[in-house]
Amino acid sequence: NPPKIETGLTPSEVVYRKHRVKLLHYKPRTEQVHQTPILIVFALVNKPYVLDLIPGKSVVEFLVNRGFDVYLLDWGIPTGIDNNKGLDVYIENYLDSSVDWILEKTGESRLTLMGYCMGGSMSLMYAALHREKIRNLITMATPFDFSDEEGILFKWSKEFPFEELVETYDCCPGWYLNLSFSSLKPMGNPDKMKTFYDKMLDEKFMKLFLAMEKWAADSKPVPGKAYMEFMKGCFRENLLIQNRFPVGEKT
């Protein structure tokens, strides 16, 4: 009977919405506040609470405790109506309108953009198109050069018929993403279970373990058009590093 683990506990409020997308604001916890706001952009693949996992293991908590004014873009859970939305909708509509809202609210002319994973790749695209709005660009675990010949995910992606996946499901299903990520390390689950057995009486370990397991199994579907554009333009054709990646009518 594992305990229910609460995640995303740093206090926040939804300050802006557009369709399913929510902009969360985390207030700084210090008297002196850094002037430049930070906007965290997460991947379309997973839920963003891994950056605010549990107290003591939270990027968001770390930042607000040091006086940063932090915002986070939560893309929400897409449904069938979102499957025809391409990356241009997410980058040039949802992300750009959120940046404009923050700049207008804070009175700043530029902000710090922090992108994680696929959200980092999308942040690179946004910064290339809107450099005038960006003071700092921070990328975490962000793929940029997709010519890698060693990584299993890169190998799969160059061969995988993702067109058929989208044709069948109209999206990239969350269950498929969970299966893919777990398959990257076939011995990962046995190793993980052994560690669990060895440390299951350690309350601190157990709390973090269960929180990470909750997040790792919590992938969400990616809208079909956006998924196709990212897989084809990045993994298959490696256009981003060549300055040739199309975002709608822009490059």
mmCIF file of C-alpha atoms in Angstrom:
data_model
loop_
_atom_site.group_PDB
_atom_site.id
_atom_site.type_symbol
_atom_site.label_atom_id
_atom_site.label_comp_id
_atom_site.label_asym_id
_atom_site.label_seq_id
_atom_site.Cartn_x
_atom_site.Cartn_y
_atom_site.Cartn_z
ATOM 1 C CA ASN A 1 0.000 0.000 0.000
ATOM 2 C CA PRO A 2 2.324 2.782 -1.195
ATOM 3 C CA PRO A 3 1.518 6.252 0.128
ATOM 4 C CA LYS A 4 0.038 8.783 -2.261
ATOM 5 C CA ILE A 5 2.765 11.239 -3.173
ATOM 6 C CA GLU A 6 1.781 14.862 -3.719
ATOM 7 C CA THR A 7 3.828 16.673 -6.355
ATOM 8 C CA GLY A 8 4.013 20.275 -7.544
ATOM 9 C CA LEU A 9 3.641 21.747 -4.060
ATOM 10 C CA THR A 10 5.373 25.114 -4.524
ATOM 11 C CA PRO A 11 2.531 27.683 -4.221
ATOM 12 C CA SER A 12 1.423 29.061 -7.574
ATOM 13 C CA GLU A 13 -1.543 30.678 -9.277
ATOM 14 C CA VAL A 14 -2.847 30.540 -12.826
ATOM 15 C CA VAL A 15 -2.440 34.081 -14.143
ATOM 16 C CA TYR A 16 -3.205 33.567 -17.843
ATOM 17 C CA ARG A 17 -5.037 30.977 -19.947
ATOM 18 C CA LYS A 18 -5.356 30.349 -23.643
ATOM 19 C CA HIS A 19 -7.412 27.318 -24.626
ATOM 20 C CA ARG A 20 -5.832 24.394 -22.709
ATOM 21 C CA VAL A 21 -2.596 26.232 -21.975
ATOM 22 C CA LYS A 22 -2.066 27.699 -18.509
ATOM 23 C CA LEU A 23 0.593 30.126 -17.331
ATOM 24 C CA LEU A 24 1.535 29.523 -13.690
ATOM 25 C CA HIS A 25 3.184 32.167 -11.513
ATOM 26 C CA TYR A 26 5.355 31.295 -8.511
ATOM 27 C CA LYS A 27 6.003 34.278 -6.266
ATOM 28 C CA PRO A 28 9.571 34.789 -5.001
ATOM 29 C CA ARG A 29 10.138 34.151 -1.300
ATOM 30 C CA THR A 30 12.741 36.839 -0.643
ATOM 31 C CA GLU A 31 12.555 40.560 0.035
ATOM 32 C CA GLN A 32 14.933 41.348 -2.802
ATOM 33 C CA VAL A 33 13.623 40.117 -6.155
ATOM 34 C CA HIS A 34 15.588 39.765 -9.368
ATOM 35 C CA GLN A 35 14.158 42.129 -11.953
ATOM 36 C CA THR A 36 14.180 39.801 -14.961
ATOM 37 C CA PRO A 37 11.342 37.217 -14.842
ATOM 38 C CA ILE A 38 11.985 33.579 -15.749
ATOM 39 C CA LEU A 39 9.612 31.606 -17.985
ATOM 40 C CA ILE A 40 10.016 27.817 -17.881
ATOM 41 C CA VAL A 41 8.922 26.003 -21.048
ATOM 42 C CA PHE A 42 8.343 22.272 -20.763
ATOM 43 C CA ALA A 43 8.026 19.535 -23.378
ATOM 44 C CA LEU A 44 4.747 18.590 -25.011
ATOM 45 C CA VAL A 45 5.540 14.980 -24.068
ATOM 46 C CA ASN A 46 5.468 14.940 -20.256
ATOM 47 C CA LYS A 47 3.823 16.888 -17.474
ATOM 48 C CA PRO A 48 5.908 19.752 -16.065
ATOM 49 C CA TYR A 49 5.672 18.931 -12.361
ATOM 50 C CA VAL A 50 9.005 17.078 -12.510
ATOM 51 C CA LEU A 51 10.566 20.548 -12.163
ATOM 52 C CA ASP A 52 8.572 20.976 -8.949
ATOM 53 C CA LEU A 53 8.602 17.349 -7.888
ATOM 54 C CA ILE A 54 8.649 17.371 -4.078
ATOM 55 C CA PRO A 55 9.979 19.863 -1.515
ATOM 56 C CA GLY A 56 13.773 19.751 -1.529
ATOM 57 C CA LYS A 57 13.813 18.258 -5.041
ATOM 58 C CA SER A 58 12.389 21.153 -7.028
ATOM 59 C CA VAL A 59 13.957 23.495 -9.588
ATOM 60 C CA VAL A 60 11.069 25.923 -9.097
ATOM 61 C CA GLU A 61 11.489 25.926 -5.314
ATOM 62 C CA PHE A 62 15.243 26.501 -5.706
ATOM 63 C CA LEU A 63 14.619 29.561 -7.896
ATOM 64 C CA VAL A 64 11.886 31.234 -5.825
ATOM 65 C CA ASN A 65 13.936 30.732 -2.647
ATOM 66 C CA ARG A 66 16.661 32.803 -4.301
ATOM 67 C CA GLY A 67 14.478 35.690 -5.291
ATOM 68 C CA PHE A 68 13.572 34.847 -8.863
ATOM 69 C CA ASP A 69 10.177 35.733 -10.324
ATOM 70 C CA VAL A 70 9.198 32.411 -11.926
ATOM 71 C CA TYR A 71 6.522 31.529 -14.468
ATOM 72 C CA LEU A 72 5.862 28.086 -15.964
ATOM 73 C CA LEU A 73 3.971 27.216 -19.143
ATOM 74 C CA ASP A 74 1.698 24.193 -18.688
ATOM 75 C CA TRP A 75 0.550 23.006 -22.125
ATOM 76 C CA GLY A 76 -2.366 21.055 -20.639
ATOM 77 C CA ILE A 77 -3.725 17.709 -21.841
ATOM 78 C CA PRO A 78 -4.573 17.753 -25.569
ATOM 79 C CA THR A 79 -7.680 16.127 -26.989
ATOM 80 C CA GLY A 80 -8.690 15.213 -30.519
ATOM 81 C CA ILE A 81 -9.450 18.834 -31.381
ATOM 82 C CA ASP A 82 -5.763 19.680 -30.892
ATOM 83 C CA ASN A 83 -4.339 17.059 -33.253
ATOM 84 C CA ASN A 84 -4.170 19.453 -36.210
ATOM 85 C CA LYS A 85 -2.179 22.049 -34.275
ATOM 86 C CA GLY A 86 1.399 22.353 -35.467
ATOM 87 C CA LEU A 87 4.453 23.673 -33.661
ATOM 88 C CA ASP A 88 3.684 27.158 -34.967
ATOM 89 C CA VAL A 89 0.517 27.240 -32.822
ATOM 90 C CA TYR A 90 2.456 26.289 -29.697
ATOM 91 C CA ILE A 91 5.446 28.543 -30.373
ATOM 92 C CA GLU A 92 4.044 31.540 -32.247
ATOM 93 C CA ASN A 93 0.669 31.605 -30.502
ATOM 94 C CA TYR A 94 0.675 30.083 -27.012
ATOM 95 C CA LEU A 95 4.325 30.714 -26.096
ATOM 96 C CA ASP A 96 4.540 34.146 -27.692
ATOM 97 C CA SER A 97 1.301 35.392 -26.111
ATOM 98 C CA SER A 98 2.505 34.161 -22.708
ATOM 99 C CA VAL A 99 5.818 35.990 -23.131
ATOM 100 C CA ASP A 100 3.946 39.177 -24.092
ATOM 101 C CA TRP A 101 1.650 38.819 -21.067
ATOM 102 C CA ILE A 102 4.609 38.474 -18.685
ATOM 103 C CA LEU A 103 6.479 41.420 -20.200
ATOM 104 C CA GLU A 104 3.414 43.642 -20.038
ATOM 105 C CA LYS A 105 2.625 42.564 -16.460
ATOM 106 C CA THR A 106 6.185 43.076 -15.167
ATOM 107 C CA GLY A 107 7.036 46.125 -17.258
ATOM 108 C CA GLU A 108 10.202 44.434 -18.502
ATOM 109 C CA SER A 109 11.296 44.474 -22.138
ATOM 110 C CA ARG A 110 12.945 41.036 -22.044
ATOM 111 C CA LEU A 111 12.838 37.862 -19.948
ATOM 112 C CA THR A 112 14.824 34.721 -19.240
ATOM 113 C CA LEU A 113 13.575 31.695 -21.172
ATOM 114 C CA MET A 114 14.362 28.320 -19.589
ATOM 115 C CA GLY A 115 13.494 25.302 -21.719
ATOM 116 C CA TYR A 116 13.545 21.666 -20.619
ATOM 117 C CA CYS A 117 13.846 18.664 -22.981
ATOM 118 C CA MET A 118 11.646 19.174 -26.062
ATOM 119 C CA GLY A 119 10.610 22.448 -24.432
ATOM 120 C CA GLY A 120 14.247 23.492 -24.738
ATOM 121 C CA SER A 121 14.201 22.776 -28.466
ATOM 122 C CA MET A 122 11.017 24.825 -28.761
ATOM 123 C CA SER A 123 12.641 27.609 -26.735
ATOM 124 C CA LEU A 124 15.568 27.635 -29.165
ATOM 125 C CA MET A 125 13.099 28.022 -32.029
ATOM 126 C CA TYR A 126 11.292 30.830 -30.225
ATOM 127 C CA ALA A 127 14.496 32.660 -29.339
ATOM 128 C CA ALA A 128 15.653 32.469 -32.960
ATOM 129 C CA LEU A 129 12.389 34.122 -34.053
ATOM 130 C CA HIS A 130 12.035 36.625 -31.187
ATOM 131 C CA ARG A 131 15.512 37.459 -29.954
ATOM 132 C CA GLU A 132 14.400 40.974 -29.001
ATOM 133 C CA LYS A 133 12.225 39.543 -26.183
ATOM 134 C CA ILE A 134 14.919 37.288 -24.663
ATOM 135 C CA ARG A 135 17.556 38.458 -22.184
ATOM 136 C CA ASN A 136 18.855 34.981 -21.280
ATOM 137 C CA LEU A 137 18.278 31.562 -22.824
ATOM 138 C CA ILE A 138 18.782 28.481 -20.619
ATOM 139 C CA THR A 139 18.390 24.959 -21.977
ATOM 140 C CA MET A 140 18.239 21.806 -19.850
ATOM 141 C CA ALA A 141 18.502 18.271 -21.314
ATOM 142 C CA THR A 142 17.775 19.811 -24.704
ATOM 143 C CA PRO A 143 18.376 18.003 -28.011
ATOM 144 C CA PHE A 144 19.715 20.331 -30.705
ATOM 145 C CA ASP A 145 21.955 18.320 -33.026
ATOM 146 C CA PHE A 146 20.051 15.187 -34.038
ATOM 147 C CA SER A 147 22.842 13.623 -36.088
ATOM 148 C CA ASP A 148 23.775 11.358 -33.142
ATOM 149 C CA GLU A 149 24.457 7.816 -34.369
ATOM 150 C CA GLU A 150 24.837 6.182 -30.946
ATOM 151 C CA GLY A 151 21.713 7.045 -28.966
ATOM 152 C CA ILE A 152 18.998 4.407 -29.279
ATOM 153 C CA LEU A 153 16.227 7.012 -29.460
ATOM 154 C CA PHE A 154 18.002 8.764 -32.337
ATOM 155 C CA LYS A 155 18.423 5.447 -34.187
ATOM 156 C CA TRP A 156 14.798 4.464 -33.710
ATOM 157 C CA SER A 157 13.504 7.849 -34.764
ATOM 158 C CA LYS A 158 15.332 7.777 -38.086
ATOM 159 C CA GLU A 159 13.770 4.408 -38.939
ATOM 160 C CA PHE A 160 10.428 4.488 -37.136
ATOM 161 C CA PRO A 161 7.316 4.942 -39.347
ATOM 162 C CA PHE A 162 5.816 7.688 -37.199
ATOM 163 C CA GLU A 163 3.526 8.671 -40.088
ATOM 164 C CA GLU A 164 1.670 5.365 -39.598
ATOM 165 C CA LEU A 165 1.417 5.943 -35.844
ATOM 166 C CA VAL A 166 -0.234 9.330 -36.375
ATOM 167 C CA GLU A 167 -2.411 7.982 -39.169
ATOM 168 C CA THR A 168 -3.711 5.309 -36.780
ATOM 169 C CA TYR A 169 -4.165 7.373 -33.597
ATOM 170 C CA ASP A 170 -4.214 11.000 -34.896
ATOM 171 C CA CYS A 171 -1.578 11.698 -32.232
ATOM 172 C CA CYS A 172 1.385 10.112 -30.494
ATOM 173 C CA PRO A 173 -0.321 8.331 -27.564
ATOM 174 C CA GLY A 174 1.004 8.695 -24.040
ATOM 175 C CA TRP A 175 1.130 4.910 -23.540
ATOM 176 C CA TYR A 176 3.407 4.603 -26.574
ATOM 177 C CA LEU A 177 5.759 7.251 -25.178
ATOM 178 C CA ASN A 178 5.891 5.436 -21.817
ATOM 179 C CA LEU A 179 6.717 2.172 -23.604
ATOM 180 C CA SER A 180 9.382 3.840 -25.742
ATOM 181 C CA PHE A 181 11.160 5.505 -22.839
ATOM 182 C CA SER A 182 11.178 2.319 -20.743
ATOM 183 C CA SER A 183 12.505 0.340 -23.726
ATOM 184 C CA LEU A 184 15.566 2.586 -24.028
ATOM 185 C CA LYS A 185 17.079 0.727 -21.067
ATOM 186 C CA PRO A 186 15.711 -2.852 -21.110
ATOM 187 C CA MET A 187 17.422 -3.689 -17.805
ATOM 188 C CA GLY A 188 16.288 -0.442 -16.209
ATOM 189 C CA ASN A 189 13.209 -1.905 -14.526
ATOM 190 C CA PRO A 190 14.985 -4.924 -12.944
ATOM 191 C CA ASP A 191 17.771 -2.621 -11.707
ATOM 192 C CA LYS A 192 15.207 -0.194 -10.364
ATOM 193 C CA MET A 193 13.310 -2.925 -8.534
ATOM 194 C CA LYS A 194 16.504 -4.177 -6.913
ATOM 195 C CA THR A 195 17.281 -0.653 -5.681
ATOM 196 C CA PHE A 196 13.711 -0.393 -4.437
ATOM 197 C CA TYR A 197 14.053 -3.650 -2.500
ATOM 198 C CA ASP A 198 17.372 -2.606 -0.972
ATOM 199 C CA LYS A 199 16.121 0.817 0.157
ATOM 200 C CA MET A 200 12.388 0.432 0.711
ATOM 201 C CA LEU A 201 12.706 1.103 4.448
ATOM 202 C CA ASP A 202 14.388 4.448 3.750
ATOM 203 C CA GLU A 203 11.477 6.898 3.951
ATOM 204 C CA LYS A 204 13.330 9.729 2.179
ATOM 205 C CA PHE A 205 14.341 7.446 -0.705
ATOM 206 C CA MET A 206 10.843 5.990 -0.958
ATOM 207 C CA LYS A 207 9.206 9.401 -1.267
ATOM 208 C CA LEU A 208 11.497 10.472 -4.099
ATOM 209 C CA PHE A 209 11.278 7.050 -5.791
ATOM 210 C CA LEU A 210 7.491 7.055 -5.841
ATOM 211 C CA ALA A 211 7.347 10.661 -7.043
ATOM 212 C CA MET A 212 9.668 9.882 -9.959
ATOM 213 C CA GLU A 213 7.736 6.715 -10.797
ATOM 214 C CA LYS A 214 4.513 8.714 -10.815
ATOM 215 C CA TRP A 215 5.975 11.239 -13.249
ATOM 216 C CA ALA A 216 7.732 8.704 -15.499
ATOM 217 C CA ALA A 217 4.437 6.879 -16.106
ATOM 218 C CA ASP A 218 2.504 10.094 -16.632
ATOM 219 C CA SER A 219 3.260 10.849 -20.300
ATOM 220 C CA LYS A 220 0.491 12.540 -22.240
ATOM 221 C CA PRO A 221 -0.433 12.386 -25.928
ATOM 222 C CA VAL A 222 1.294 14.746 -28.340
ATOM 223 C CA PRO A 223 -0.899 16.315 -31.039
ATOM 224 C CA GLY A 224 -0.314 14.527 -34.335
ATOM 225 C CA LYS A 225 0.733 17.502 -36.470
ATOM 226 C CA ALA A 226 3.175 18.932 -33.912
ATOM 227 C CA TYR A 227 4.637 15.457 -33.297
ATOM 228 C CA MET A 228 5.120 14.855 -37.032
ATOM 229 C CA GLU A 229 6.782 18.236 -37.545
ATOM 230 C CA PHE A 230 9.188 17.696 -34.659
ATOM 231 C CA MET A 231 10.079 14.122 -35.570
ATOM 232 C CA LYS A 232 10.572 14.871 -39.250
ATOM 233 C CA GLY A 233 12.289 18.251 -38.935
ATOM 234 C CA CYS A 234 14.520 17.391 -35.982
ATOM 235 C CA PHE A 235 15.146 13.643 -35.698
ATOM 236 C CA ARG A 236 14.898 12.676 -39.346
ATOM 237 C CA GLU A 237 16.207 15.737 -41.234
ATOM 238 C CA ASN A 238 18.154 17.549 -38.459
ATOM 239 C CA LEU A 239 17.009 20.955 -39.703
ATOM 240 C CA LEU A 240 17.273 22.879 -36.429
ATOM 241 C CA ILE A 241 21.068 22.992 -36.246
ATOM 242 C CA GLN A 242 21.139 23.934 -39.951
ATOM 243 C CA ASN A 243 18.937 27.017 -39.416
ATOM 244 C CA ARG A 244 16.353 25.468 -41.761
ATOM 245 C CA PHE A 245 13.601 24.382 -39.374
ATOM 246 C CA PRO A 246 10.135 25.638 -40.488
ATOM 247 C CA VAL A 247 7.769 27.058 -37.860
ATOM 248 C CA GLY A 248 4.632 27.814 -39.822
ATOM 249 C CA GLU A 249 5.682 30.242 -42.538
ATOM 250 C CA LYS A 250 8.883 31.232 -40.728
ATOM 251 C CA THR A 251 12.289 29.533 -40.605
#
